[in-house]
Amino acid sequence: MITFKPLLALSAALLATTARADAPAESVAWTITADLTTEIGARLAGTDREAAARDWAVARLKALGLANVRVEAFTIPGWVRGAEAARLTAPYPHQLAITALGNSAPTPAGGLTAPLVYFATLDALRAAPDGSLKGKIAFIDHAMLPTQDGSSYGPYGQVRRAGPTLAASKGAAGVVIRSIGTDRHRNPHTGATGWTAGVTAVPAGAVSNPDADLIARIARTGKPMQLNLVLEGKPVGPLPSGNVIAELPGRDPALPPILVACHLDSWDLGTGAFDDAAGCGIITDAALRAQAGGKPLRTIRVLWAGAEEVGVFGGAAYGEAHAGEPHALAMESDFGADRVWRAQFNFAPANAPLADRIAAALAPLGIHRGSDKASGGADIGAIIARQKLAVVDLDQDGTRYFDLHHTPDDTLDKVDPAQLEQNVRAWATVLKIVANEAGPINGN
């Protein structure tokens, strides 16, 4: 007997997905996230799309009623993506899913074909003798797993951040890493790498996790491997970038402002919904909701930073430009859009009662108080360090964040409207309290 139940179930699922995407039309956070990723899309720092995003941001923030909306321009040492491909040619032929890392040098015309040398960990690469990789391509593996707090990104992210320059210092002609990610999709993860002084940059890319598994299996057989690598991305510049800044003025302009931040740029593989259009939506919506019931005492300043992904240039530029301007407290949203589960603080002892009030107000939202010291985020790090600011961290659930981070899968459909809304409510709760605090607010 023919049954239509599977088709009906599929239709219902598709309708549910459509309804889920369209449901929160009234939310500022949702419309910022949806419109930025739809109307602008990928926003690689220094490109015309990041410039379009700045123009878009200025228009949107003005339309939402924020004041003093402006762009603070700066330049960056840019990087552009080119053609990219990788093919294992020995001992077995396999086409690999690869993407270049930001700041990679280009391969020679026609690509680079060389022996592929497997290293199970970054420490294994460190132990390799100097000069032992001359004329070879290093492959660096790792074992990153998902964590709720994202803590695995620090140590395993060093494979991307420091691995290529380490391999190049030992003579490698190119470097390929397992993507810094926790997904099982055949999507490579991009992200920036860096080159230490005295080390010549080489082509550097990341393969998807399933392709890294393949390389690891072959490496265990002991059979020599050979790779043909084409990565035509290259440094360019200097290129223009900038921070978009806006304010909701408080009743007492003499009080130092509250700074809330996200970053406007994104990598170019997806549309940057999780990283970090959602963050811009969250902080802006929350700042507006904090005005409900009357203008707060303190000004809330909104920073949509530029050029974060390629080197945190926007945060550094903000810290430099505003070093002499007192701030009270800084917060940042740059870890996706899943629910906030923990709050952490960096307050002076005199502000302990303020932290207690915030923690009590967040508890009904299912957010518990952590015991670690809040650190802020990349784009507020410079100003925090300069002024020893108070900080509140609203930690989002990062269990699936590194499935999407810096991949083609970072798109709007991954944002859950209900979890996005919980973020905004948590942020608005905190801002309502701190922006109405009349006494001094200091970091520890």
Coordinates of C-alpha atoms in Angstrom, one line a residue:
M1 CA 0.0 0.0 0.0
I2 CA 1.3 3.5 -0.9
T3 CA 1.5 5.8 2.1
F4 CA 1.9 9.6 2.0
K5 CA 2.9 9.9 5.6
P6 CA 6.6 10.4 4.9
L7 CA 5.8 13.1 2.3
L8 CA 3.4 14.8 4.7
A9 CA 6.0 14.7 7.5
L10 CA 8.6 16.2 5.2
S11 CA 6.2 19.0 4.1
A12 CA 5.4 19.7 7.8
A13 CA 9.1 19.9 8.6
L14 CA 9.8 22.3 5.7
L15 CA 6.9 24.5 6.8
A16 CA 8.1 24.4 10.3
T17 CA 11.6 25.5 9.1
T18 CA 10.1 28.3 7.1
A19 CA 8.0 29.5 10.0
R20 CA 11.0 29.3 12.3
A21 CA 13.0 31.5 10.0
D22 CA 10.2 34.1 9.6
A23 CA 8.8 34.0 13.1
P24 CA 10.7 36.8 15.0
A25 CA 10.0 39.6 12.5
E26 CA 9.4 42.0 15.4
S27 CA 12.8 41.3 17.0
V28 CA 15.6 43.9 16.2
A29 CA 18.1 41.2 16.9
W30 CA 16.6 38.9 14.3
T31 CA 16.1 41.5 11.6
I32 CA 19.7 42.8 12.0
T33 CA 21.0 39.2 11.7
A34 CA 18.7 38.3 8.8
D35 CA 19.1 41.5 6.8
L36 CA 22.9 41.8 7.3
T37 CA 23.5 38.2 6.1
T38 CA 20.9 38.6 3.2
E39 CA 21.6 42.1 1.9
I40 CA 25.4 42.1 2.5
G41 CA 26.4 38.5 3.0
A42 CA 30.1 37.6 3.5
R43 CA 32.1 40.5 4.8
L44 CA 35.8 39.8 4.5
A45 CA 37.8 42.6 6.1
G46 CA 39.2 45.1 3.6
T47 CA 36.9 44.1 0.8
D48 CA 34.1 46.1 -0.9
R49 CA 31.6 43.9 1.0
E50 CA 33.0 45.0 4.4
A51 CA 32.7 48.6 3.1
A52 CA 29.1 47.9 2.1
A53 CA 28.5 46.5 5.5
R54 CA 29.7 49.7 7.2
D55 CA 27.3 51.8 5.1
W56 CA 24.5 49.3 5.8
A57 CA 25.3 49.5 9.6
V58 CA 25.3 53.3 9.7
A59 CA 21.9 53.4 7.9
R60 CA 20.4 50.7 10.1
L61 CA 21.6 52.2 13.4
K62 CA 20.4 55.6 12.5
A63 CA 17.0 54.1 11.5
L64 CA 16.8 52.4 14.9
G65 CA 17.2 55.8 16.6
L66 CA 20.8 55.6 17.8
A67 CA 22.7 58.8 18.0
N68 CA 26.3 59.9 17.1
V69 CA 26.5 57.2 14.5
R70 CA 29.8 57.3 12.7
V71 CA 32.6 55.3 11.1
E72 CA 36.1 55.5 12.6
A73 CA 38.3 54.5 9.7
F74 CA 41.7 52.6 9.8
T75 CA 43.7 50.5 7.4
I76 CA 44.8 46.9 7.6
P77 CA 47.3 44.7 5.9
G78 CA 44.8 42.8 3.8
W79 CA 44.5 39.4 2.3
V80 CA 42.4 38.1 -0.6
R81 CA 41.4 34.5 -1.4
G82 CA 42.2 32.9 -4.7
A83 CA 41.8 29.5 -6.4
E84 CA 42.2 26.6 -4.0
A85 CA 42.5 22.8 -4.5
A86 CA 44.3 19.8 -3.0
R87 CA 44.8 16.4 -4.4
L88 CA 46.5 13.5 -2.7
T89 CA 48.5 11.8 -5.5
A90 CA 50.2 9.0 -3.6
P91 CA 49.8 6.4 -2.4
Y92 CA 46.1 6.7 -3.4
P93 CA 44.5 9.5 -5.5
H94 CA 42.0 11.6 -3.5
Q95 CA 40.6 15.0 -4.1
L96 CA 40.5 16.9 -0.8
A97 CA 38.1 19.6 0.5
I98 CA 40.5 22.5 1.4
T99 CA 40.5 26.2 2.1
A100 CA 43.3 28.6 2.5
L101 CA 44.1 30.1 5.9
G102 CA 44.1 33.9 6.1
N103 CA 47.6 35.3 5.5
S104 CA 48.6 32.3 3.5
A105 CA 51.2 32.8 0.9
P106 CA 50.3 31.7 -2.6
T107 CA 51.6 28.5 -4.2
P108 CA 53.8 28.7 -7.3
A109 CA 52.1 28.9 -10.7
G110 CA 50.7 25.5 -11.4
G111 CA 50.6 24.6 -7.7
L112 CA 53.0 22.8 -5.4
T113 CA 53.6 19.1 -5.5
A114 CA 55.6 17.6 -2.6
P115 CA 55.8 14.8 -0.1
L116 CA 53.2 15.1 2.7
V117 CA 54.6 14.5 6.2
Y118 CA 52.1 13.7 8.9
F119 CA 52.3 15.1 12.5
A120 CA 49.7 13.8 15.0
T121 CA 50.0 17.0 17.2
L122 CA 51.6 20.4 17.2
D123 CA 54.0 19.0 19.8
A124 CA 55.1 16.3 17.4
L125 CA 55.9 19.1 14.9
R126 CA 57.9 21.0 17.5
A127 CA 60.0 17.9 18.0
A128 CA 60.9 17.6 14.3
P129 CA 64.6 18.5 13.6
D130 CA 65.3 21.9 12.0
G131 CA 65.5 21.6 8.3
S132 CA 63.8 18.2 8.2
L133 CA 60.8 19.5 6.2
K134 CA 62.8 21.2 3.4
G135 CA 60.8 20.7 0.2
K136 CA 58.0 19.0 1.9
I137 CA 54.4 19.8 3.0
A138 CA 53.6 19.4 6.7
F139 CA 50.2 18.0 7.8
I140 CA 49.3 18.9 11.4
D141 CA 46.5 16.9 13.1
H142 CA 44.8 17.4 16.4
A143 CA 41.9 16.0 18.4
M144 CA 39.6 19.0 19.2
L145 CA 36.2 18.0 20.7
P146 CA 33.1 20.2 21.4
T147 CA 32.8 21.8 24.8
Q148 CA 30.1 24.0 26.3
D149 CA 32.4 26.8 27.1
G150 CA 34.5 26.6 24.0
S151 CA 37.7 26.1 26.1
S152 CA 39.1 23.6 23.5
Y153 CA 39.6 26.4 21.0
G154 CA 42.5 27.9 22.9
P155 CA 44.9 25.0 22.8
Y156 CA 43.7 23.3 19.6
G157 CA 43.5 26.7 17.8
Q158 CA 47.2 26.9 18.1
V159 CA 47.5 24.4 15.3
R160 CA 46.1 27.1 13.0
R161 CA 47.5 30.1 14.7
A162 CA 51.1 28.9 15.3
G163 CA 51.4 25.7 13.3
P164 CA 52.2 27.1 9.9
T165 CA 54.9 29.4 11.0
L166 CA 56.5 26.6 13.1
A167 CA 56.5 24.3 10.1
A168 CA 57.9 27.0 7.8
S169 CA 60.7 27.6 10.3
K170 CA 61.7 23.9 9.9
G171 CA 61.9 24.3 6.1
A172 CA 58.3 23.3 5.0
A173 CA 57.3 24.4 1.6
G174 CA 53.7 24.3 2.6
V175 CA 51.4 23.4 5.5
V176 CA 48.0 21.7 5.7
I177 CA 46.1 21.3 8.9
R178 CA 43.0 19.5 10.1
S179 CA 40.3 22.2 10.3
I180 CA 39.9 23.8 13.7
G181 CA 36.4 22.5 14.1
T182 CA 34.2 19.8 15.7
D183 CA 31.9 19.0 12.8
R184 CA 31.9 15.8 10.7
H185 CA 30.9 17.6 7.5
R186 CA 33.1 17.9 4.5
N187 CA 33.5 21.6 5.0
P188 CA 37.0 23.0 5.7
H189 CA 37.3 25.8 8.3
T190 CA 39.2 28.9 7.4
G191 CA 40.7 31.4 9.9
A192 CA 43.8 33.5 10.2
T193 CA 47.3 32.3 10.8
G194 CA 50.4 34.4 11.6
W195 CA 54.1 34.5 10.7
T196 CA 56.7 35.3 13.2
A197 CA 59.5 37.7 12.3
G198 CA 62.2 36.1 10.3
V199 CA 60.0 33.3 8.9
T200 CA 59.0 33.4 5.3
A201 CA 55.3 32.8 4.8
V202 CA 54.3 29.6 2.9
P203 CA 51.0 28.3 1.5
A204 CA 48.8 27.2 4.4
G205 CA 45.4 25.6 4.2
A206 CA 42.9 23.5 6.2
V207 CA 41.2 20.3 5.0
S208 CA 37.8 19.2 6.3
N209 CA 37.7 16.8 9.2
P210 CA 36.7 13.7 7.1
D211 CA 39.6 14.4 4.8
A212 CA 41.9 14.8 7.8
D213 CA 40.7 11.4 9.0
L214 CA 41.6 9.9 5.5
I215 CA 45.1 11.4 5.7
A216 CA 45.6 10.0 9.3
R217 CA 44.5 6.5 8.2
I218 CA 46.9 6.5 5.3
A219 CA 49.7 7.8 7.6
R220 CA 49.2 4.9 9.9
T221 CA 50.0 2.5 7.1
G222 CA 53.5 4.0 6.7
K223 CA 53.1 4.5 3.0
P224 CA 54.7 7.7 1.6
M225 CA 52.2 10.4 0.8
Q226 CA 52.4 13.1 -1.9
L227 CA 50.1 16.1 -2.3
N228 CA 49.4 18.6 -5.1
L229 CA 48.4 21.9 -3.5
V230 CA 46.9 25.0 -5.1
L231 CA 46.3 28.0 -2.9
E232 CA 46.3 31.3 -4.7
G233 CA 45.2 33.6 -1.9
K234 CA 47.8 36.3 -1.1
P235 CA 48.5 39.3 1.1
V236 CA 47.5 42.7 -0.4
G237 CA 47.2 46.2 1.0
P238 CA 47.0 48.3 2.9
L239 CA 43.2 48.1 2.6
P240 CA 40.5 50.2 4.2
S241 CA 38.4 49.1 7.2
G242 CA 36.7 50.8 10.0
N243 CA 34.6 50.6 13.2
V244 CA 30.9 51.6 13.3
I245 CA 30.1 53.3 16.5
A246 CA 26.7 54.6 17.8
E247 CA 25.3 55.7 21.1
L248 CA 22.1 55.8 23.2
P249 CA 22.9 58.8 25.4
G250 CA 22.2 58.6 29.1
R251 CA 20.7 61.1 31.4
D252 CA 24.1 62.0 32.9
P253 CA 26.7 62.5 30.3
A254 CA 29.4 63.0 33.0
L255 CA 29.2 59.3 33.9
P256 CA 31.5 57.0 31.9
P257 CA 29.6 55.0 29.3
I258 CA 28.9 51.3 29.1
L259 CA 30.5 49.7 26.0
V260 CA 28.9 46.8 24.2
A261 CA 30.6 45.2 21.2
C262 CA 30.4 42.8 18.3
H263 CA 32.3 42.5 15.0
L264 CA 30.9 43.5 11.7
D265 CA 33.3 41.6 9.4
S266 CA 33.2 37.9 8.7
W267 CA 35.0 35.2 6.8
D268 CA 34.1 34.7 3.2
L269 CA 33.0 31.1 3.1
G270 CA 29.5 31.6 4.7
T271 CA 27.4 34.7 5.4
G272 CA 28.7 35.2 9.0
A273 CA 25.4 34.7 10.8
F274 CA 26.7 33.0 13.9
D275 CA 30.1 34.8 13.6
D276 CA 29.1 37.6 14.2
A277 CA 25.9 39.1 12.7
A278 CA 23.9 37.6 15.6
G279 CA 26.2 39.3 18.1
C280 CA 25.6 42.7 16.5
G281 CA 21.8 42.0 16.6
I282 CA 22.0 40.9 20.3
I283 CA 23.9 43.9 21.7
T284 CA 21.9 46.4 19.7
D285 CA 18.5 45.0 20.5
A286 CA 19.5 44.8 24.2
A287 CA 20.7 48.4 24.3
L288 CA 17.4 49.5 22.9
R289 CA 15.4 47.4 25.3
A290 CA 17.4 48.9 28.2
Q291 CA 15.7 52.2 27.3
A292 CA 12.3 50.8 28.2
G293 CA 10.8 52.7 31.2
G294 CA 13.0 55.7 30.6
K295 CA 16.5 56.7 29.5
P296 CA 19.2 55.1 31.7
L297 CA 21.7 57.2 33.7
R298 CA 24.7 56.1 31.6
T299 CA 25.2 56.3 27.9
I300 CA 25.4 52.9 26.2
R301 CA 27.9 52.9 23.3
V302 CA 27.5 50.3 20.6
L303 CA 30.7 49.2 18.8
W304 CA 30.4 47.1 15.6
A305 CA 34.1 46.5 15.1
G306 CA 35.8 46.0 11.8
A307 CA 38.5 43.6 10.7
E308 CA 38.3 41.3 13.8
E309 CA 38.7 38.0 11.9
V310 CA 42.0 38.9 10.3
G311 CA 43.8 40.3 13.4
V312 CA 41.5 42.2 15.8
F313 CA 42.4 45.4 14.1
G314 CA 39.1 47.1 14.9
G315 CA 39.5 46.4 18.6
A316 CA 43.0 47.7 18.6
A317 CA 42.0 50.8 16.7
Y318 CA 39.2 51.5 19.2
G319 CA 41.5 51.1 22.2
E320 CA 44.0 53.5 20.7
A321 CA 41.4 56.1 19.6
H322 CA 39.5 56.1 22.9
A323 CA 42.3 55.4 25.4
G324 CA 41.9 58.8 27.1
E325 CA 38.1 58.6 27.3
P326 CA 36.9 56.9 30.6
H327 CA 34.7 53.9 30.2
A328 CA 32.8 52.1 33.0
L329 CA 32.3 48.6 31.8
A330 CA 32.6 46.5 28.6
M331 CA 30.8 43.5 27.2
E332 CA 31.0 41.6 24.0
S333 CA 28.9 39.1 22.1
D334 CA 31.0 37.0 19.7
F335 CA 30.2 33.3 20.3
G336 CA 27.2 32.6 18.2
A337 CA 23.5 32.8 19.1
D338 CA 22.8 29.8 21.3
R339 CA 21.5 30.3 24.8
V340 CA 23.4 32.1 27.6
W341 CA 24.1 29.6 30.3
R342 CA 26.6 31.3 32.6
A343 CA 27.5 34.8 33.8
Q344 CA 31.0 35.8 34.9
F345 CA 32.3 39.0 36.4
N346 CA 35.4 41.1 36.7
F347 CA 34.4 43.7 39.3
A348 CA 36.4 45.6 41.9
P349 CA 35.5 44.4 45.5
A350 CA 33.5 47.5 46.1
N351 CA 31.2 46.5 43.2
A352 CA 30.5 43.0 44.6
P353 CA 26.9 44.0 45.5
L354 CA 26.4 45.1 41.9
A355 CA 27.5 41.7 40.6
D356 CA 25.2 40.0 43.1
R357 CA 22.2 42.0 41.8
I358 CA 23.0 41.1 38.2
A359 CA 23.4 37.4 39.0
A360 CA 20.1 37.4 40.9
A361 CA 18.3 39.1 38.0
L362 CA 19.8 36.6 35.5
A363 CA 18.8 33.5 37.5
P364 CA 15.2 33.3 36.3
L365 CA 16.5 33.1 32.7
G366 CA 18.4 29.9 33.6
I367 CA 21.8 31.5 33.8
H368 CA 24.0 30.6 36.7
R369 CA 26.9 32.5 38.1
G370 CA 30.4 31.2 37.3
S371 CA 33.4 31.3 39.5
D372 CA 36.0 32.4 36.9
K373 CA 37.1 35.9 36.2
A374 CA 35.4 37.5 33.2
S375 CA 37.8 38.4 30.4
G376 CA 35.6 40.2 27.8
G377 CA 36.3 39.6 24.2
A378 CA 38.7 40.3 21.3
D379 CA 37.3 43.6 20.3
I380 CA 37.1 45.1 23.8
G381 CA 40.4 43.6 25.0
A382 CA 42.5 46.6 24.2
I383 CA 40.3 49.1 26.0
I384 CA 39.8 46.8 29.0
A385 CA 43.6 46.4 29.3
R386 CA 44.2 50.1 29.0
Q387 CA 41.6 51.2 31.6
K388 CA 41.2 48.0 33.7
L389 CA 37.5 48.1 33.1
A390 CA 34.8 46.1 34.8
V391 CA 33.6 43.2 32.6
V392 CA 30.6 41.0 32.4
D393 CA 30.7 37.9 30.3
L394 CA 27.5 36.3 29.2
D395 CA 28.7 32.9 28.2
Q396 CA 26.8 31.2 25.3
D397 CA 26.5 27.5 24.8
G398 CA 29.3 26.7 22.5
T399 CA 28.6 23.0 22.0
R400 CA 27.9 23.4 18.3
Y401 CA 29.7 26.7 17.7
F402 CA 32.8 25.1 16.2
D403 CA 30.7 23.0 13.9
L404 CA 29.9 26.2 12.1
H405 CA 32.8 28.5 12.9
H406 CA 34.5 29.9 9.8
T407 CA 32.7 27.5 7.4
P408 CA 30.3 27.7 4.5
D409 CA 27.7 26.5 7.1
D410 CA 27.7 29.8 9.0
T411 CA 24.3 30.9 7.6
L412 CA 21.1 32.3 9.0
D413 CA 19.2 29.0 9.2
K414 CA 21.6 28.0 12.0
V415 CA 20.3 30.8 14.3
D416 CA 17.5 29.6 16.6
P417 CA 15.1 32.5 17.2
A418 CA 14.2 31.3 20.7
Q419 CA 17.8 31.1 21.8
L420 CA 18.6 34.4 20.1
E421 CA 15.7 36.0 22.1
Q422 CA 17.1 34.5 25.4
N423 CA 20.4 36.2 24.6
V424 CA 18.8 39.6 24.1
R425 CA 16.8 39.3 27.3
A426 CA 19.9 38.4 29.3
W427 CA 21.8 41.3 27.8
A428 CA 19.0 43.7 28.4
T429 CA 18.7 42.6 32.0
V430 CA 22.4 43.4 32.6
L431 CA 22.4 46.7 30.7
K432 CA 19.3 47.9 32.5
I433 CA 21.2 47.4 35.8
V434 CA 24.7 48.6 34.9
A435 CA 23.5 51.6 32.9
N436 CA 21.5 52.8 35.9
E437 CA 24.3 52.4 38.4
A438 CA 25.1 55.9 39.7
G439 CA 28.2 54.9 41.7
P440 CA 31.7 54.1 40.3
I441 CA 32.0 50.8 38.4
N442 CA 35.6 49.4 38.3
G443 CA 37.4 46.3 37.2
N444 CA 39.5 44.2 39.5

